[in-house]
Amino acid sequence: MKEVSLKQLLNTMTIDEKIGQLIQLAPFFFQDSIKGEITGPMRDIGIDVDKIKYVGNVLGIGGAKEKRMIQEDYLAHHPNKIPLLFMGDIIHGYKTIFPIPLALGCSWNKDLVKETARVAAKEASVAGLHVTFSPMVDLVKDPRWGRVMESTGEDPYLNGEFAESMVLGYQSESLDEVGTIAACVKHFAAYGAPEGGRDYNTVDVSKRVLMQYYLPAYQKALDAGAKMVMTSFNSVDGIPATGNRWLLKGILRDSWKFNGVTVSDYGSVVEMVEHRTAENKKDAAKQAFNATLDIEMMSGAYVNHLKTLIENNEVEKAFLDESVYRILSLKNELGLFENPYRFASEEKEKTVHLSKEHRALAKRSAHEASVLLKNDSLLPLNEKQNIVIIGPYADEHSIMGPWSWQGSETDTISLKQGIEAIIKRPVKTASGTNLKGELTDFDEAIALAKEADVVILALGEPAHYSGEGGSRTNIKLPGKQESLLEAIHQLSKPIVSVLFNGRPLDIKNLNEKSNAILEAWFPGTEGGNALAELLYGYVNPSGRLTMSFPRNVGQVPVYYNHFSTGRPKKNHNYNRYVSHYLDEENSPLYPFGFGLSYTNFEYGTIQESSHVVTEKKGIEVSVEVTNTGKVAGKETVQLYIRDDFASVIRPVKELKGFKQIELNPQEKRTVTFKIKDSMLGFIDQSLNKTVEPGTFKIYVGNHSETSAFIEITYKNKV
Ligand code: BGC
Ligand code: BGC
């Protein structure tokens, strides 16, 4: 539809029809309204069959058949024939489930992440979905928060890179392309910083910290073209994000020029009453609307109060047409006026879902997402070794992780299945404990381990221990899993631990008692096959952590890009009066950027084209990397910068670039990074971007604790 006809359409709409476009409800409302019944949920929201005929958006719904039915019935009753927009959470795959986002981040592979989003979009689009509530780009530092599994980690730059990849994957160049869906970046803003790691708890960061560290990844998603933004549950500077005009109008619309659609999180408009910044639902509707929030998800503030607010001139009336126009434009861009069913096709669902190519990508992404944390020369395993698999994940199919509501366990390959496919003989397993760590067949597990040359321990958390509402104060292996570890350790057999989990765990004990540790996260549909190929050396592990692993929960949050303090711990001579713990190191157990390979990479000295960077002229730094081992491997070369002195406190190190290279044994390659003035800048106390003259350290290495650096100077007037 052309722009003028959209405007004409807008002019013909009644106020009820317009408000309807600003509402999103679950599919059962529409199904019930087809039956003509008023149900409990309708009553709770305060909506009736009459009003449902205007509601413009649907949340979280199954396949093509259901969507076609609802759309058809809806259009038959809608006065202006404006199609419904179907949205849902396609977070790491639709039917073919990829590793959880935190794991995908550990691939450090932007193209791979883009491809997984592309496939997720293809599968979701044939099921009739139009918008996914992804990417989730919240910066996360606290593994007690269960939703760290949905983010790509603790680094603002890396999160921005992956945000871009995901948006380009979902939306491609244009939404006209077959197999695309629109992306909705979330949760705007700073949802990943709840105090104490408790979900939905207070977030309190300064505006400067927000702008410097939390906002850039959302902005990167929008620069890549994301069509929608979801507001977060939390408050930002004392005002709930959903009603925060400074954030939604000031930053998003005025400063970033975003003219797409905003949607609240689930019920977050009416939750302003619980936040106690709105006195009642009407007040909440007023605040959200005046903050320029377009769509209200799953609560009844707009539907019940917006009309009165507008008619009484209690809100800016012009916003209504602006909001509705944005929503109509998105529906138009998706081609829904021409074809309201878009790519929904029961036939295509059969061929596209879980296709051979999609499974192959799921396997490759699980290869690249897994991180080898420890290896005392035990891995790769030898096919002749007599192995047993012990632990609750030995033959478990629930390895897709949270947000895999369309994935099926029967389509998923367990670790046992994957290993048997490689060694071509049956493997004995015993769980020892269930996923919660309650004892099952402990004695059998020990008896079995006694027979083996090598014990594979398959441990971890159940999926529902992480994800939304999945905050925990104890981030050790649940229940008696550590006792199982102790008992097996007593047998003095070599132990390979394979971990399935949605957050960095406290694995200090496991680390001491295992000869090798493979962090598998929740690896998805092809998990078992991918892990087996890694364990047996068919594929060389290349994942690198994007979130630090603490030594224990008391250190949390522990992250590599922390700020300089006035009393840093400088050396190993004991001094009580420095920033430290009496009972633990400051550093994490495994740092950001860390991961092992079956080969070794040696770094030459860092070379620089010049020591001086100016506004006009950047420099190049390079390093020669050699594969000194016996097998080919992939290395992620990481660039970190430290600002030596600045007007505000800066992190001790910040990731500013990375490159992946694949090297055969004895092969070398020179990796070069460009250093520009923009990479040296920061947000100053007046909230402006600035680059201050002075010295900087440039680190190039294989993880965030790398120590090799060169020093450069930035001069702004040359
Ligand atoms: C979550 C969002 C999600 C929405 C819709 C909310 O509870 O916070 O991430 O997109 O539900 O399912
Ligand atoms: C302490 C202060 C104290 C001062 C003088 C500092 O180390 O932080 O509380 O008053 O020493 O003794």
XYZ file of C-alpha atoms and ligand atoms in Angstrom:
742
model
C 0.000 0.000 0.000
C 1.267 3.468 -0.753
C 1.835 6.029 1.952
C -1.132 8.136 0.873
C -3.524 5.226 1.059
C -2.265 4.375 4.541
C -3.046 7.951 5.521
C -6.474 7.663 3.913
C -7.086 4.456 5.775
C -6.114 6.149 9.026
C -8.610 8.912 8.335
C -11.466 6.483 7.888
C -10.804 4.675 11.198
C -12.940 5.304 14.273
C -11.282 5.960 17.614
C -12.128 2.393 18.762
C -10.484 0.933 15.696
C -7.413 3.085 16.270
C -7.087 2.073 19.905
C -7.501 -1.548 18.833
C -4.257 -1.297 16.855
C -2.475 -0.434 20.109
C -3.440 -3.675 21.814
C -1.871 -7.102 21.756
C -3.580 -10.191 23.153
C -2.944 -13.937 23.278
C -4.549 -16.163 20.617
C -7.121 -17.713 22.952
C -8.913 -14.361 23.150
C -9.518 -14.556 19.422
C -10.427 -18.235 19.505
C -12.907 -17.600 22.307
C -14.335 -14.623 20.503
C -14.955 -16.837 17.447
C -17.131 -18.927 19.783
C -18.762 -15.705 20.986
C -18.082 -16.417 24.683
C -16.930 -14.024 27.388
C -14.237 -15.895 29.305
C -12.321 -15.352 32.563
C -9.222 -13.876 30.896
C -11.444 -11.445 28.931
C -13.102 -10.383 32.151
C -9.690 -9.929 33.855
C -8.513 -7.602 31.121
C -11.900 -5.946 30.853
C -12.470 -6.714 27.220
C -15.451 -8.231 25.427
C -16.172 -9.950 22.136
C -17.130 -6.639 20.570
C -13.809 -5.004 21.312
C -11.730 -8.023 20.290
C -12.786 -7.478 16.710
C -10.605 -4.332 16.725
C -7.528 -5.672 18.561
C -4.679 -5.470 16.065
C -1.975 -7.787 17.381
C -1.572 -11.372 18.602
C 1.082 -12.752 20.959
C 2.651 -16.207 20.915
C 0.749 -18.552 18.680
C 1.259 -21.934 17.055
C 1.421 -22.991 13.433
C 0.236 -21.862 10.020
C -3.189 -23.522 10.230
C -4.187 -21.782 13.446
C -2.943 -18.418 12.249
C -4.731 -18.627 8.925
C -7.968 -19.488 10.709
C -7.739 -16.605 13.159
C -6.742 -14.124 10.455
C -9.558 -15.215 8.158
C -12.223 -14.958 10.830
C -10.842 -11.651 12.069
C -10.795 -10.044 8.622
C -14.349 -11.181 8.016
C -15.419 -9.066 10.974
C -12.997 -6.140 10.854
C -14.639 -3.003 9.462
C -11.534 -1.788 7.624
C -9.958 -5.172 6.897
C -6.700 -4.308 8.676
C -4.869 -7.600 9.155
C -3.643 -8.915 12.479
C 0.084 -8.838 13.266
C 1.346 -12.126 14.741
C 4.282 -11.822 17.110
C 6.123 -14.347 19.245
C 9.355 -15.231 21.006
C 11.626 -16.958 18.528
C 14.777 -16.665 20.559
C 17.146 -19.398 19.385
C 15.298 -21.261 16.682
C 11.715 -22.270 15.937
C 11.520 -26.064 15.412
C 15.227 -26.497 14.806
C 16.640 -25.296 18.097
C 20.067 -23.701 18.183
C 22.188 -23.263 21.308
C 20.869 -20.622 23.742
C 21.949 -17.049 22.904
C 24.610 -16.963 25.643
C 26.139 -20.017 23.988
C 25.810 -18.628 20.462
C 27.684 -15.582 21.733
C 30.547 -17.881 22.753
C 31.047 -18.711 19.072
C 32.271 -15.130 18.532
C 31.089 -15.825 14.993
C 28.853 -13.082 13.619
C 28.097 -14.867 10.360
C 27.065 -18.013 12.172
C 24.746 -16.092 14.490
C 23.228 -14.357 11.484
C 22.637 -17.696 9.775
C 20.899 -19.137 12.849
C 18.595 -16.107 12.963
C 17.927 -16.515 9.239
C 16.892 -20.132 9.676
C 14.780 -19.292 12.743
C 13.019 -16.651 10.625
C 12.449 -19.060 7.734
C 10.911 -21.673 10.004
C 8.802 -19.121 11.911
C 7.648 -17.364 8.743
C 6.144 -20.490 7.181
C 4.330 -20.997 10.480
C 2.807 -17.557 9.813
C 4.732 -15.449 12.328
C 5.466 -11.809 11.445
C 7.598 -10.466 14.300
C 10.005 -12.082 16.749
C 10.744 -10.632 20.185
C 14.461 -10.916 19.563
C 17.284 -9.939 19.758
C 17.502 -9.630 23.529
C 20.637 -7.527 23.921
C 20.560 -6.742 27.636
C 24.029 -6.363 29.116
C 24.422 -9.013 31.842
C 26.958 -9.368 34.606
C 25.191 -11.340 37.296
C 24.755 -15.078 36.747
C 22.213 -15.278 39.560
C 19.815 -13.671 37.074
C 18.260 -16.516 35.071
C 17.893 -14.475 31.914
C 21.628 -14.223 31.280
C 20.982 -17.233 29.022
C 19.053 -14.961 26.630
C 21.831 -12.422 26.245
C 25.173 -12.753 24.511
C 27.012 -11.672 27.639
C 28.863 -9.057 29.645
C 30.394 -6.936 26.904
C 28.636 -3.948 25.297
C 30.634 -4.079 22.069
C 30.150 -7.805 21.520
C 26.431 -7.598 22.333
C 26.113 -4.846 19.731
C 27.875 -6.959 17.116
C 25.537 -9.895 17.720
C 22.485 -7.620 17.870
C 23.333 -6.522 14.345
C 23.871 -10.098 13.133
C 20.540 -11.251 14.522
C 18.577 -8.349 13.055
C 20.171 -8.880 9.638
C 19.443 -12.595 9.940
C 15.745 -12.157 10.755
C 15.003 -9.270 8.420
C 17.591 -9.738 5.651
C 17.909 -6.743 3.296
C 14.166 -6.182 3.082
C 10.993 -7.640 4.561
C 9.825 -8.297 0.992
C 12.189 -11.244 0.925
C 10.653 -14.673 1.407
C 11.408 -16.154 4.809
C 11.965 -12.893 6.661
C 10.295 -11.720 9.856
C 10.632 -8.389 11.659
C 12.913 -8.072 14.684
C 11.926 -6.498 18.003
C 14.926 -5.576 20.147
C 14.452 -5.874 23.907
C 14.254 -5.121 26.829
C 14.665 -1.382 26.616
C 16.473 -0.589 28.803
C 18.962 -2.117 31.216
C 16.711 -5.034 32.194
C 19.897 -7.062 32.645
C 20.997 -5.171 35.754
C 18.483 -6.137 38.470
C 19.841 -5.713 41.980
C 20.937 -8.972 43.547
C 20.288 -10.780 40.253
C 16.613 -11.107 41.242
C 14.363 -10.969 38.197
C 12.086 -7.894 37.925
C 13.974 -6.192 40.778
C 15.098 -2.565 40.848
C 17.667 -1.402 38.324
C 19.632 1.642 39.341
C 22.408 2.795 37.045
C 23.469 6.365 36.394
C 22.491 7.964 33.090
C 26.169 8.072 32.135
C 26.641 4.360 32.752
C 23.376 3.638 30.953
C 24.471 5.552 27.887
C 28.021 4.248 27.882
C 27.474 0.577 28.547
C 23.805 -0.416 28.449
C 22.282 1.501 25.531
C 24.748 0.928 22.661
C 23.642 -2.635 21.856
C 19.983 -1.587 21.488
C 21.088 1.257 19.249
C 23.180 -1.111 17.163
C 20.110 -3.313 16.611
C 18.165 -0.263 15.429
C 21.005 0.880 13.187
C 20.805 -2.571 11.627
C 17.117 -1.872 10.936
C 15.160 -3.569 13.756
C 11.527 -2.561 13.301
C 10.372 -2.748 16.888
C 11.527 -2.087 20.444
C 10.134 -3.731 23.589
C 10.243 -1.775 26.823
C 11.511 -3.464 29.972
C 9.819 -4.314 33.271
C 12.319 -2.333 35.337
C 12.612 1.319 36.119
C 15.263 3.545 34.579
C 16.405 6.389 36.796
C 13.376 5.933 39.028
C 10.698 5.746 36.335
C 9.418 2.450 34.891
C 10.802 2.086 31.356
C 7.288 1.581 29.955
C 6.227 5.044 31.103
C 9.609 6.709 30.841
C 9.316 9.618 28.426
C 12.983 10.552 28.724
C 13.895 7.064 27.533
C 11.159 6.375 24.959
C 10.746 9.829 23.486
C 13.984 11.607 24.390
C 16.498 8.880 23.618
C 14.663 6.553 21.276
C 12.611 8.874 19.101
C 14.318 12.266 19.354
C 17.958 11.347 19.693
C 18.078 8.045 17.783
C 15.317 8.990 15.314
C 13.549 5.664 15.732
C 10.217 5.700 13.924
C 9.294 2.060 14.319
C 6.870 0.507 16.778
C 7.338 0.174 20.538
C 5.595 -2.527 22.562
C 5.424 -2.915 26.324
C 6.618 -6.102 27.957
C 3.962 -8.532 29.195
C 1.671 -6.477 31.421
C 4.311 -3.839 32.092
C 1.858 -0.955 31.585
C -0.394 -1.955 34.485
C 2.640 -2.978 36.538
C 3.339 0.724 36.943
C 0.620 0.600 39.586
C 2.690 -1.958 41.546
C 5.783 0.188 40.957
C 3.657 2.895 42.585
C 4.411 5.530 40.007
C 0.834 5.223 38.681
C -2.144 5.347 41.006
C -4.381 3.144 38.902
C -4.656 1.580 35.449
C -5.947 4.776 33.929
C -2.955 6.682 35.241
C -0.678 3.916 33.923
C -2.278 4.192 30.461
C -1.766 7.933 30.548
C 1.895 7.691 31.496
C 2.692 5.002 28.923
C 0.838 6.838 26.159
C 2.476 10.160 26.962
C 5.846 8.404 26.942
C 4.938 7.418 23.311
C 4.515 3.695 23.952
C 2.630 2.292 20.955
C 1.389 -1.200 21.823
C 0.310 -2.520 25.201
C 1.006 -6.215 25.625
C -1.490 -8.336 27.546
C -3.015 -5.918 30.008
C -6.083 -3.726 29.919
C -4.965 -0.155 30.522
C -5.187 1.154 26.951
C -8.305 -0.781 25.991
C -10.282 0.468 28.963
C -8.980 3.990 29.490
C -7.357 5.480 26.420
C -10.613 6.625 24.826
C -11.670 8.585 27.899
C -8.170 10.022 28.307
C -8.186 11.219 24.713
C -11.729 12.568 24.823
C -10.967 14.473 28.027
C -7.742 15.843 26.558
C -5.716 14.244 29.337
C -3.154 12.886 26.871
C -1.632 14.278 23.709
C -4.265 13.415 21.140
C -1.914 13.659 18.189
C 0.024 10.661 19.538
C -2.833 8.341 18.686
C -2.611 8.896 14.953
C 1.190 8.819 15.092
C 1.160 5.461 16.906
C -1.476 3.915 14.690
C 0.362 5.119 11.605
C 3.576 3.466 12.777
C 1.743 0.178 13.296
C -0.053 0.356 9.937
C 3.274 1.123 8.280
C 4.839 -1.980 9.775
C 1.896 -4.129 8.653
C 2.262 -2.577 5.244
C 6.007 -3.169 5.089
C 5.343 -6.814 5.884
C 2.989 -6.906 2.897
C -0.014 -7.874 5.021
C -2.498 -5.651 3.195
C -1.721 -7.523 -0.017
C -1.442 -10.937 1.604
C -2.582 -11.151 5.237
C -1.350 -14.759 5.474
C 2.119 -13.779 4.248
C 4.330 -16.918 4.178
C 2.058 -19.099 6.351
C 1.825 -22.506 4.706
C 1.105 -25.912 6.185
C 2.780 -27.496 3.169
C 5.995 -25.498 3.616
C 6.048 -26.248 7.339
C 6.569 -29.893 6.431
C 9.610 -29.288 4.242
C 11.199 -26.279 5.926
C 11.002 -27.283 9.591
C 13.935 -29.375 10.758
C 15.291 -29.733 7.227
C 18.636 -31.445 6.734
C 20.347 -28.080 6.190
C 18.801 -26.615 9.319
C 19.921 -29.567 11.413
C 23.420 -29.244 9.948
C 23.515 -25.596 11.000
C 22.249 -26.541 14.465
C 25.132 -28.994 14.781
C 27.725 -26.517 13.547
C 26.451 -23.839 15.895
C 26.645 -26.242 18.857
C 30.243 -27.052 17.866
C 31.159 -23.387 17.882
C 29.169 -22.471 20.997
C 30.725 -25.083 23.295
C 33.713 -23.946 25.320
C 36.562 -26.231 26.355
C 37.429 -24.908 29.814
C 39.978 -27.452 30.945
C 41.961 -30.260 29.347
C 44.753 -32.212 31.049
C 45.538 -33.947 27.756
C 42.549 -36.274 28.223
C 40.680 -34.948 25.210
C 40.121 -35.746 22.458
C 38.989 -39.200 23.471
C 40.060 -42.284 21.624
C 37.311 -44.446 20.154
C 38.871 -47.601 21.626
C 38.625 -46.363 25.202
C 35.962 -47.963 27.300
C 33.742 -45.097 28.385
C 30.615 -44.739 30.479
C 28.407 -41.685 30.799
C 27.237 -40.798 34.264
C 24.971 -38.053 35.454
C 21.491 -36.664 34.861
C 22.347 -35.419 31.352
C 23.851 -38.735 30.173
C 20.884 -39.605 27.977
C 18.703 -36.542 28.447
C 16.800 -34.923 25.593
C 15.719 -31.761 27.402
C 18.865 -29.926 26.295
C 17.231 -27.145 24.279
C 17.005 -24.678 27.161
C 14.361 -22.039 27.885
C 12.493 -20.360 24.998
C 12.301 -23.442 22.862
C 8.501 -23.764 23.032
C 8.201 -25.044 19.467
C 11.151 -27.433 19.746
C 10.541 -31.062 20.589
C 12.599 -33.390 22.777
C 11.873 -36.271 20.428
C 13.729 -34.414 17.667
C 16.720 -33.785 19.936
C 19.887 -35.862 20.084
C 21.139 -36.771 23.566
C 24.829 -37.069 24.488
C 24.585 -40.876 24.604
C 23.015 -40.987 21.132
C 25.707 -38.687 19.751
C 28.545 -40.749 21.217
C 27.072 -44.055 20.071
C 26.786 -42.675 16.543
C 30.536 -42.078 16.603
C 31.955 -45.098 18.353
C 29.364 -47.405 16.798
C 28.676 -49.497 19.878
C 26.277 -49.166 22.800
C 27.409 -47.008 25.696
C 26.344 -47.664 29.273
C 24.823 -44.815 31.214
C 23.595 -44.180 34.747
C 22.067 -40.955 35.936
C 23.154 -41.114 39.611
C 20.906 -38.158 40.347
C 18.014 -36.528 38.558
C 18.368 -33.004 37.129
C 17.491 -31.399 40.451
C 20.297 -33.451 42.001
C 18.084 -35.873 43.943
C 19.652 -39.320 44.245
C 18.460 -41.971 41.813
C 20.796 -44.905 41.137
C 23.959 -43.730 42.878
C 25.390 -47.219 43.533
C 24.758 -48.314 39.985
C 26.568 -45.202 38.752
C 29.608 -46.005 40.884
C 29.608 -49.658 39.887
C 29.473 -48.644 36.244
C 32.273 -46.099 36.595
C 34.518 -48.810 38.037
C 34.369 -50.672 34.710
C 35.438 -47.708 32.594
C 38.738 -46.339 31.268
C 37.235 -42.854 31.190
C 34.125 -41.489 32.870
C 32.103 -38.821 31.111
C 30.146 -36.877 33.707
C 27.118 -35.173 32.179
C 25.990 -32.621 34.750
C 24.175 -29.328 34.944
C 21.024 -27.440 35.807
C 17.504 -28.214 34.642
C 16.405 -25.727 31.976
C 13.822 -24.045 34.205
C 16.536 -23.040 36.732
C 17.445 -20.289 34.261
C 15.310 -18.167 31.932
C 12.586 -15.736 32.992
C 11.801 -15.926 36.706
C 14.834 -18.255 37.083
C 16.950 -16.300 39.565
C 19.035 -18.300 42.040
C 21.269 -17.477 44.996
C 23.000 -20.832 44.720
C 24.785 -21.252 41.418
C 26.485 -24.543 42.184
C 25.493 -27.812 40.540
C 22.099 -28.646 42.045
C 21.509 -31.073 44.905
C 23.695 -34.133 45.133
C 25.452 -33.710 41.789
C 28.616 -32.630 43.590
C 28.404 -35.738 45.814
C 28.178 -37.818 42.677
C 31.289 -36.054 41.428
C 33.087 -36.769 44.748
C 32.138 -40.442 44.634
C 33.375 -40.874 41.072
C 36.502 -38.882 41.834
C 37.323 -41.359 44.632
C 37.717 -44.064 41.976
C 40.741 -42.267 40.459
C 39.415 -42.644 36.932
C 39.982 -39.901 34.374
C 36.914 -37.630 34.323
C 35.589 -35.531 31.458
C 32.792 -33.257 32.642
C 30.237 -32.019 30.132
C 28.071 -29.205 31.485
C 24.517 -28.315 30.475
C 23.404 -25.007 31.938
C 21.979 -21.578 31.182
C 24.312 -19.439 33.289
C 27.925 -19.394 34.460
C 27.986 -21.727 37.479
C 30.276 -22.009 40.477
C 32.312 -24.989 39.270
C 35.354 -24.584 41.481
C 35.053 -28.089 42.907
C 34.251 -29.646 39.555
C 37.242 -27.852 38.097
C 39.568 -29.443 40.657
C 38.171 -32.932 40.216
C 37.783 -33.142 36.440
C 40.603 -33.746 34.001
C 38.667 -31.988 31.268
C 35.573 -29.757 31.175
C 33.454 -29.027 28.143
C 30.872 -26.274 28.705
C 27.997 -27.274 26.411
C 25.355 -24.800 27.694
C 21.956 -25.832 26.316
C 23.167 -26.895 22.872
C 19.828 -27.469 21.088
C 18.416 -30.056 18.694
C 21.750 -31.429 17.485
C 23.489 -31.101 20.853
C 24.472 -34.743 21.364
C 25.981 -35.128 17.895
C 27.940 -31.891 18.155
C 29.319 -32.685 21.609
C 30.372 -36.192 20.613
C 32.257 -34.828 17.602
C 34.049 -32.368 19.867
C 34.884 -34.991 22.515
C 36.315 -37.367 19.897
C 38.257 -34.678 18.042
C 36.304 -34.706 14.762
C 35.876 -31.019 15.428
C 38.328 -28.845 17.353
C 36.635 -26.730 20.069
C 36.788 -22.992 19.404
C 34.209 -21.361 21.718
C 35.309 -18.507 24.001
C 33.392 -17.357 27.076
C 31.365 -14.165 26.824
C 30.590 -14.139 30.541
C 33.103 -14.638 33.340
C 32.812 -17.753 35.526
C 33.011 -16.745 39.197
C 35.081 -18.662 41.750
C 32.044 -18.524 44.002
C 28.740 -16.707 44.173
C 30.091 -14.211 46.717
C 32.220 -12.576 43.993
C 29.213 -11.910 41.801
C 29.042 -9.715 39.792
C 32.547 -10.407 38.532
C 33.291 -9.191 35.018
C 36.416 -8.342 33.052
C 35.587 -4.740 32.154
C 35.321 -3.514 35.736
C 36.397 -0.030 36.735
C 39.705 1.066 38.217
C 39.519 1.556 41.983
C 41.598 3.752 44.278
C 43.121 0.745 45.967
C 43.725 -1.924 43.376
C 45.353 -5.169 44.411
C 48.712 -4.857 42.689
C 50.879 -7.792 43.634
C 50.904 -10.870 45.763
C 52.367 -9.265 48.895
C 49.630 -9.236 51.473
C 48.081 -5.878 52.183
C 44.808 -5.792 54.035
C 43.946 -2.282 52.897
C 43.382 -2.885 49.208
C 40.235 -3.849 47.317
C 40.091 -7.602 47.830
C 38.390 -10.434 49.707
C 39.932 -12.064 52.752
C 38.798 -15.473 51.573
C 38.962 -15.430 47.774
C 40.823 -14.040 44.774
C 39.402 -11.057 42.900
C 39.722 -12.661 39.495
C 37.133 -15.026 38.053
C 37.764 -18.763 37.738
C 37.549 -18.441 33.951
C 37.680 -15.006 32.370
C 35.741 -13.433 29.530
C 37.215 -14.428 26.173
C 38.717 -17.676 27.485
C 38.471 -21.078 25.819
C 40.871 -23.888 24.918
C 41.545 -25.737 21.697
C 43.176 -29.075 20.840
C 46.021 -27.075 19.351
C 48.123 -24.152 20.598
C 48.376 -20.675 19.172
C 51.456 -18.595 19.764
C 51.338 -14.817 19.555
C 54.260 -12.753 18.245
C 54.964 -9.267 19.549
C 52.466 -6.536 18.768
C 53.563 -4.244 15.903
C 52.165 -0.765 15.341
C 52.219 1.522 12.297
C 52.619 4.553 14.576
C 52.366 5.430 18.260
C 50.168 8.419 17.654
C 46.455 8.467 16.835
C 44.837 11.762 15.851
C 41.335 12.835 14.965
C 42.190 12.480 11.306
C 44.559 9.579 11.347
C 44.213 6.148 12.814
C 46.933 3.527 13.124
C 47.218 -0.196 12.561
C 48.359 -2.751 15.079
C 49.124 -6.282 14.087
C 50.291 -9.535 15.548
C 51.490 -12.762 13.996
C 49.655 -15.852 15.238
C 51.077 -19.345 14.688
C 49.391 -22.691 15.141
C 52.146 -24.591 16.963
C 50.126 -27.742 17.609
C 49.325 -30.844 15.619
C 45.788 -30.162 14.420
C 44.011 -27.381 12.562
C 42.085 -24.956 14.733
C 40.197 -21.725 14.953
C 41.530 -18.864 17.062
C 39.699 -15.717 18.150
C 42.203 -12.875 18.303
C 40.924 -10.214 20.688
C 41.709 -6.507 20.842
C 41.311 -4.660 24.136
C 41.971 -1.010 24.932
C 42.680 0.662 28.233
C 42.388 4.397 28.657
C 45.217 5.225 31.083
C 43.797 8.434 32.537
C 40.493 10.174 31.888
C 38.103 12.661 33.458
C 35.775 9.833 34.503
C 36.768 6.386 35.754
C 37.220 3.976 32.879
C 37.234 0.158 32.787
C 40.580 -1.567 33.207
C 40.129 -3.019 29.714
C 37.469 -2.910 26.999
C 36.985 -5.170 24.008
C 37.150 -3.101 20.822
C 37.575 -5.710 18.125
C 38.170 -9.381 17.351
C 39.028 -11.550 14.394
C 38.679 -15.262 13.852
C 41.285 -17.149 11.900
C 41.636 -20.804 11.007
C 45.146 -22.157 10.889
C 46.591 -25.513 9.904
C 49.454 -26.940 11.969
C 52.544 -24.682 11.653
C 50.597 -22.126 9.652
C 50.967 -18.460 10.647
C 48.889 -15.418 9.872
C 49.244 -11.746 10.629
C 46.095 -10.263 12.107
C 45.672 -6.516 11.801
C 43.345 -4.132 13.610
C 42.701 -0.499 12.779
C 42.654 1.856 15.772
C 40.534 4.957 15.221
C 39.878 7.870 17.546
C 36.244 6.778 18.012
C 37.510 3.593 19.696
C 39.207 5.709 22.359
C 36.186 7.787 23.314
C 33.672 7.657 26.144
C 30.660 9.461 27.604
C 31.787 12.279 29.854
C 30.168 13.704 32.932
C 27.925 15.995 30.881
C 26.709 12.927 28.950
C 28.555 13.927 25.789
C 30.746 11.685 23.672
C 34.356 12.735 23.966
C 37.898 11.593 23.238
C 40.466 12.969 25.614
C 44.130 13.329 24.737
C 46.469 11.000 26.577
C 47.972 7.548 26.561
C 46.205 4.255 25.942
C 47.265 0.643 26.169
C 46.402 -1.635 23.289
C 46.231 -5.314 24.168
C 46.048 -8.131 21.642
C 45.631 -11.672 22.899
C 43.448 -14.703 23.364
C 41.360 -13.670 26.381
C 40.593 -10.683 28.578
C 43.427 -11.352 31.044
C 46.030 -11.159 28.304
C 48.978 -9.011 29.368
C 50.837 -8.139 26.148
C 50.303 -4.519 25.135
C 51.720 -1.512 23.365
C 51.236 2.076 24.409
C 49.875 4.753 22.110
C 49.042 8.430 22.463
C 45.963 10.247 21.268
C 46.498 13.863 20.228
C 43.484 15.856 19.129
C 45.337 18.881 17.790
C 48.128 18.070 15.375
C 9.232 -11.498 28.577
C 9.585 -11.052 27.175
C 8.741 -11.772 26.162
C 7.281 -11.535 26.485
C 6.334 -12.165 25.491
C 7.732 -11.460 28.817
O 7.410 -12.085 30.027
O 9.891 -10.672 29.510
O 10.950 -11.291 26.953
O 9.061 -11.326 24.872
O 7.018 -12.059 27.772
O 6.328 -13.532 25.574
C 39.641 4.862 57.240
C 38.892 5.977 57.947
C 39.719 6.503 59.104
C 41.055 6.962 58.575
C 41.962 7.525 59.652
C 41.034 5.279 56.880
O 41.759 4.172 56.441
O 38.918 4.508 56.065
O 37.653 5.510 58.404
O 39.061 7.555 59.760
O 41.712 5.852 57.987
O 42.333 6.561 60.570
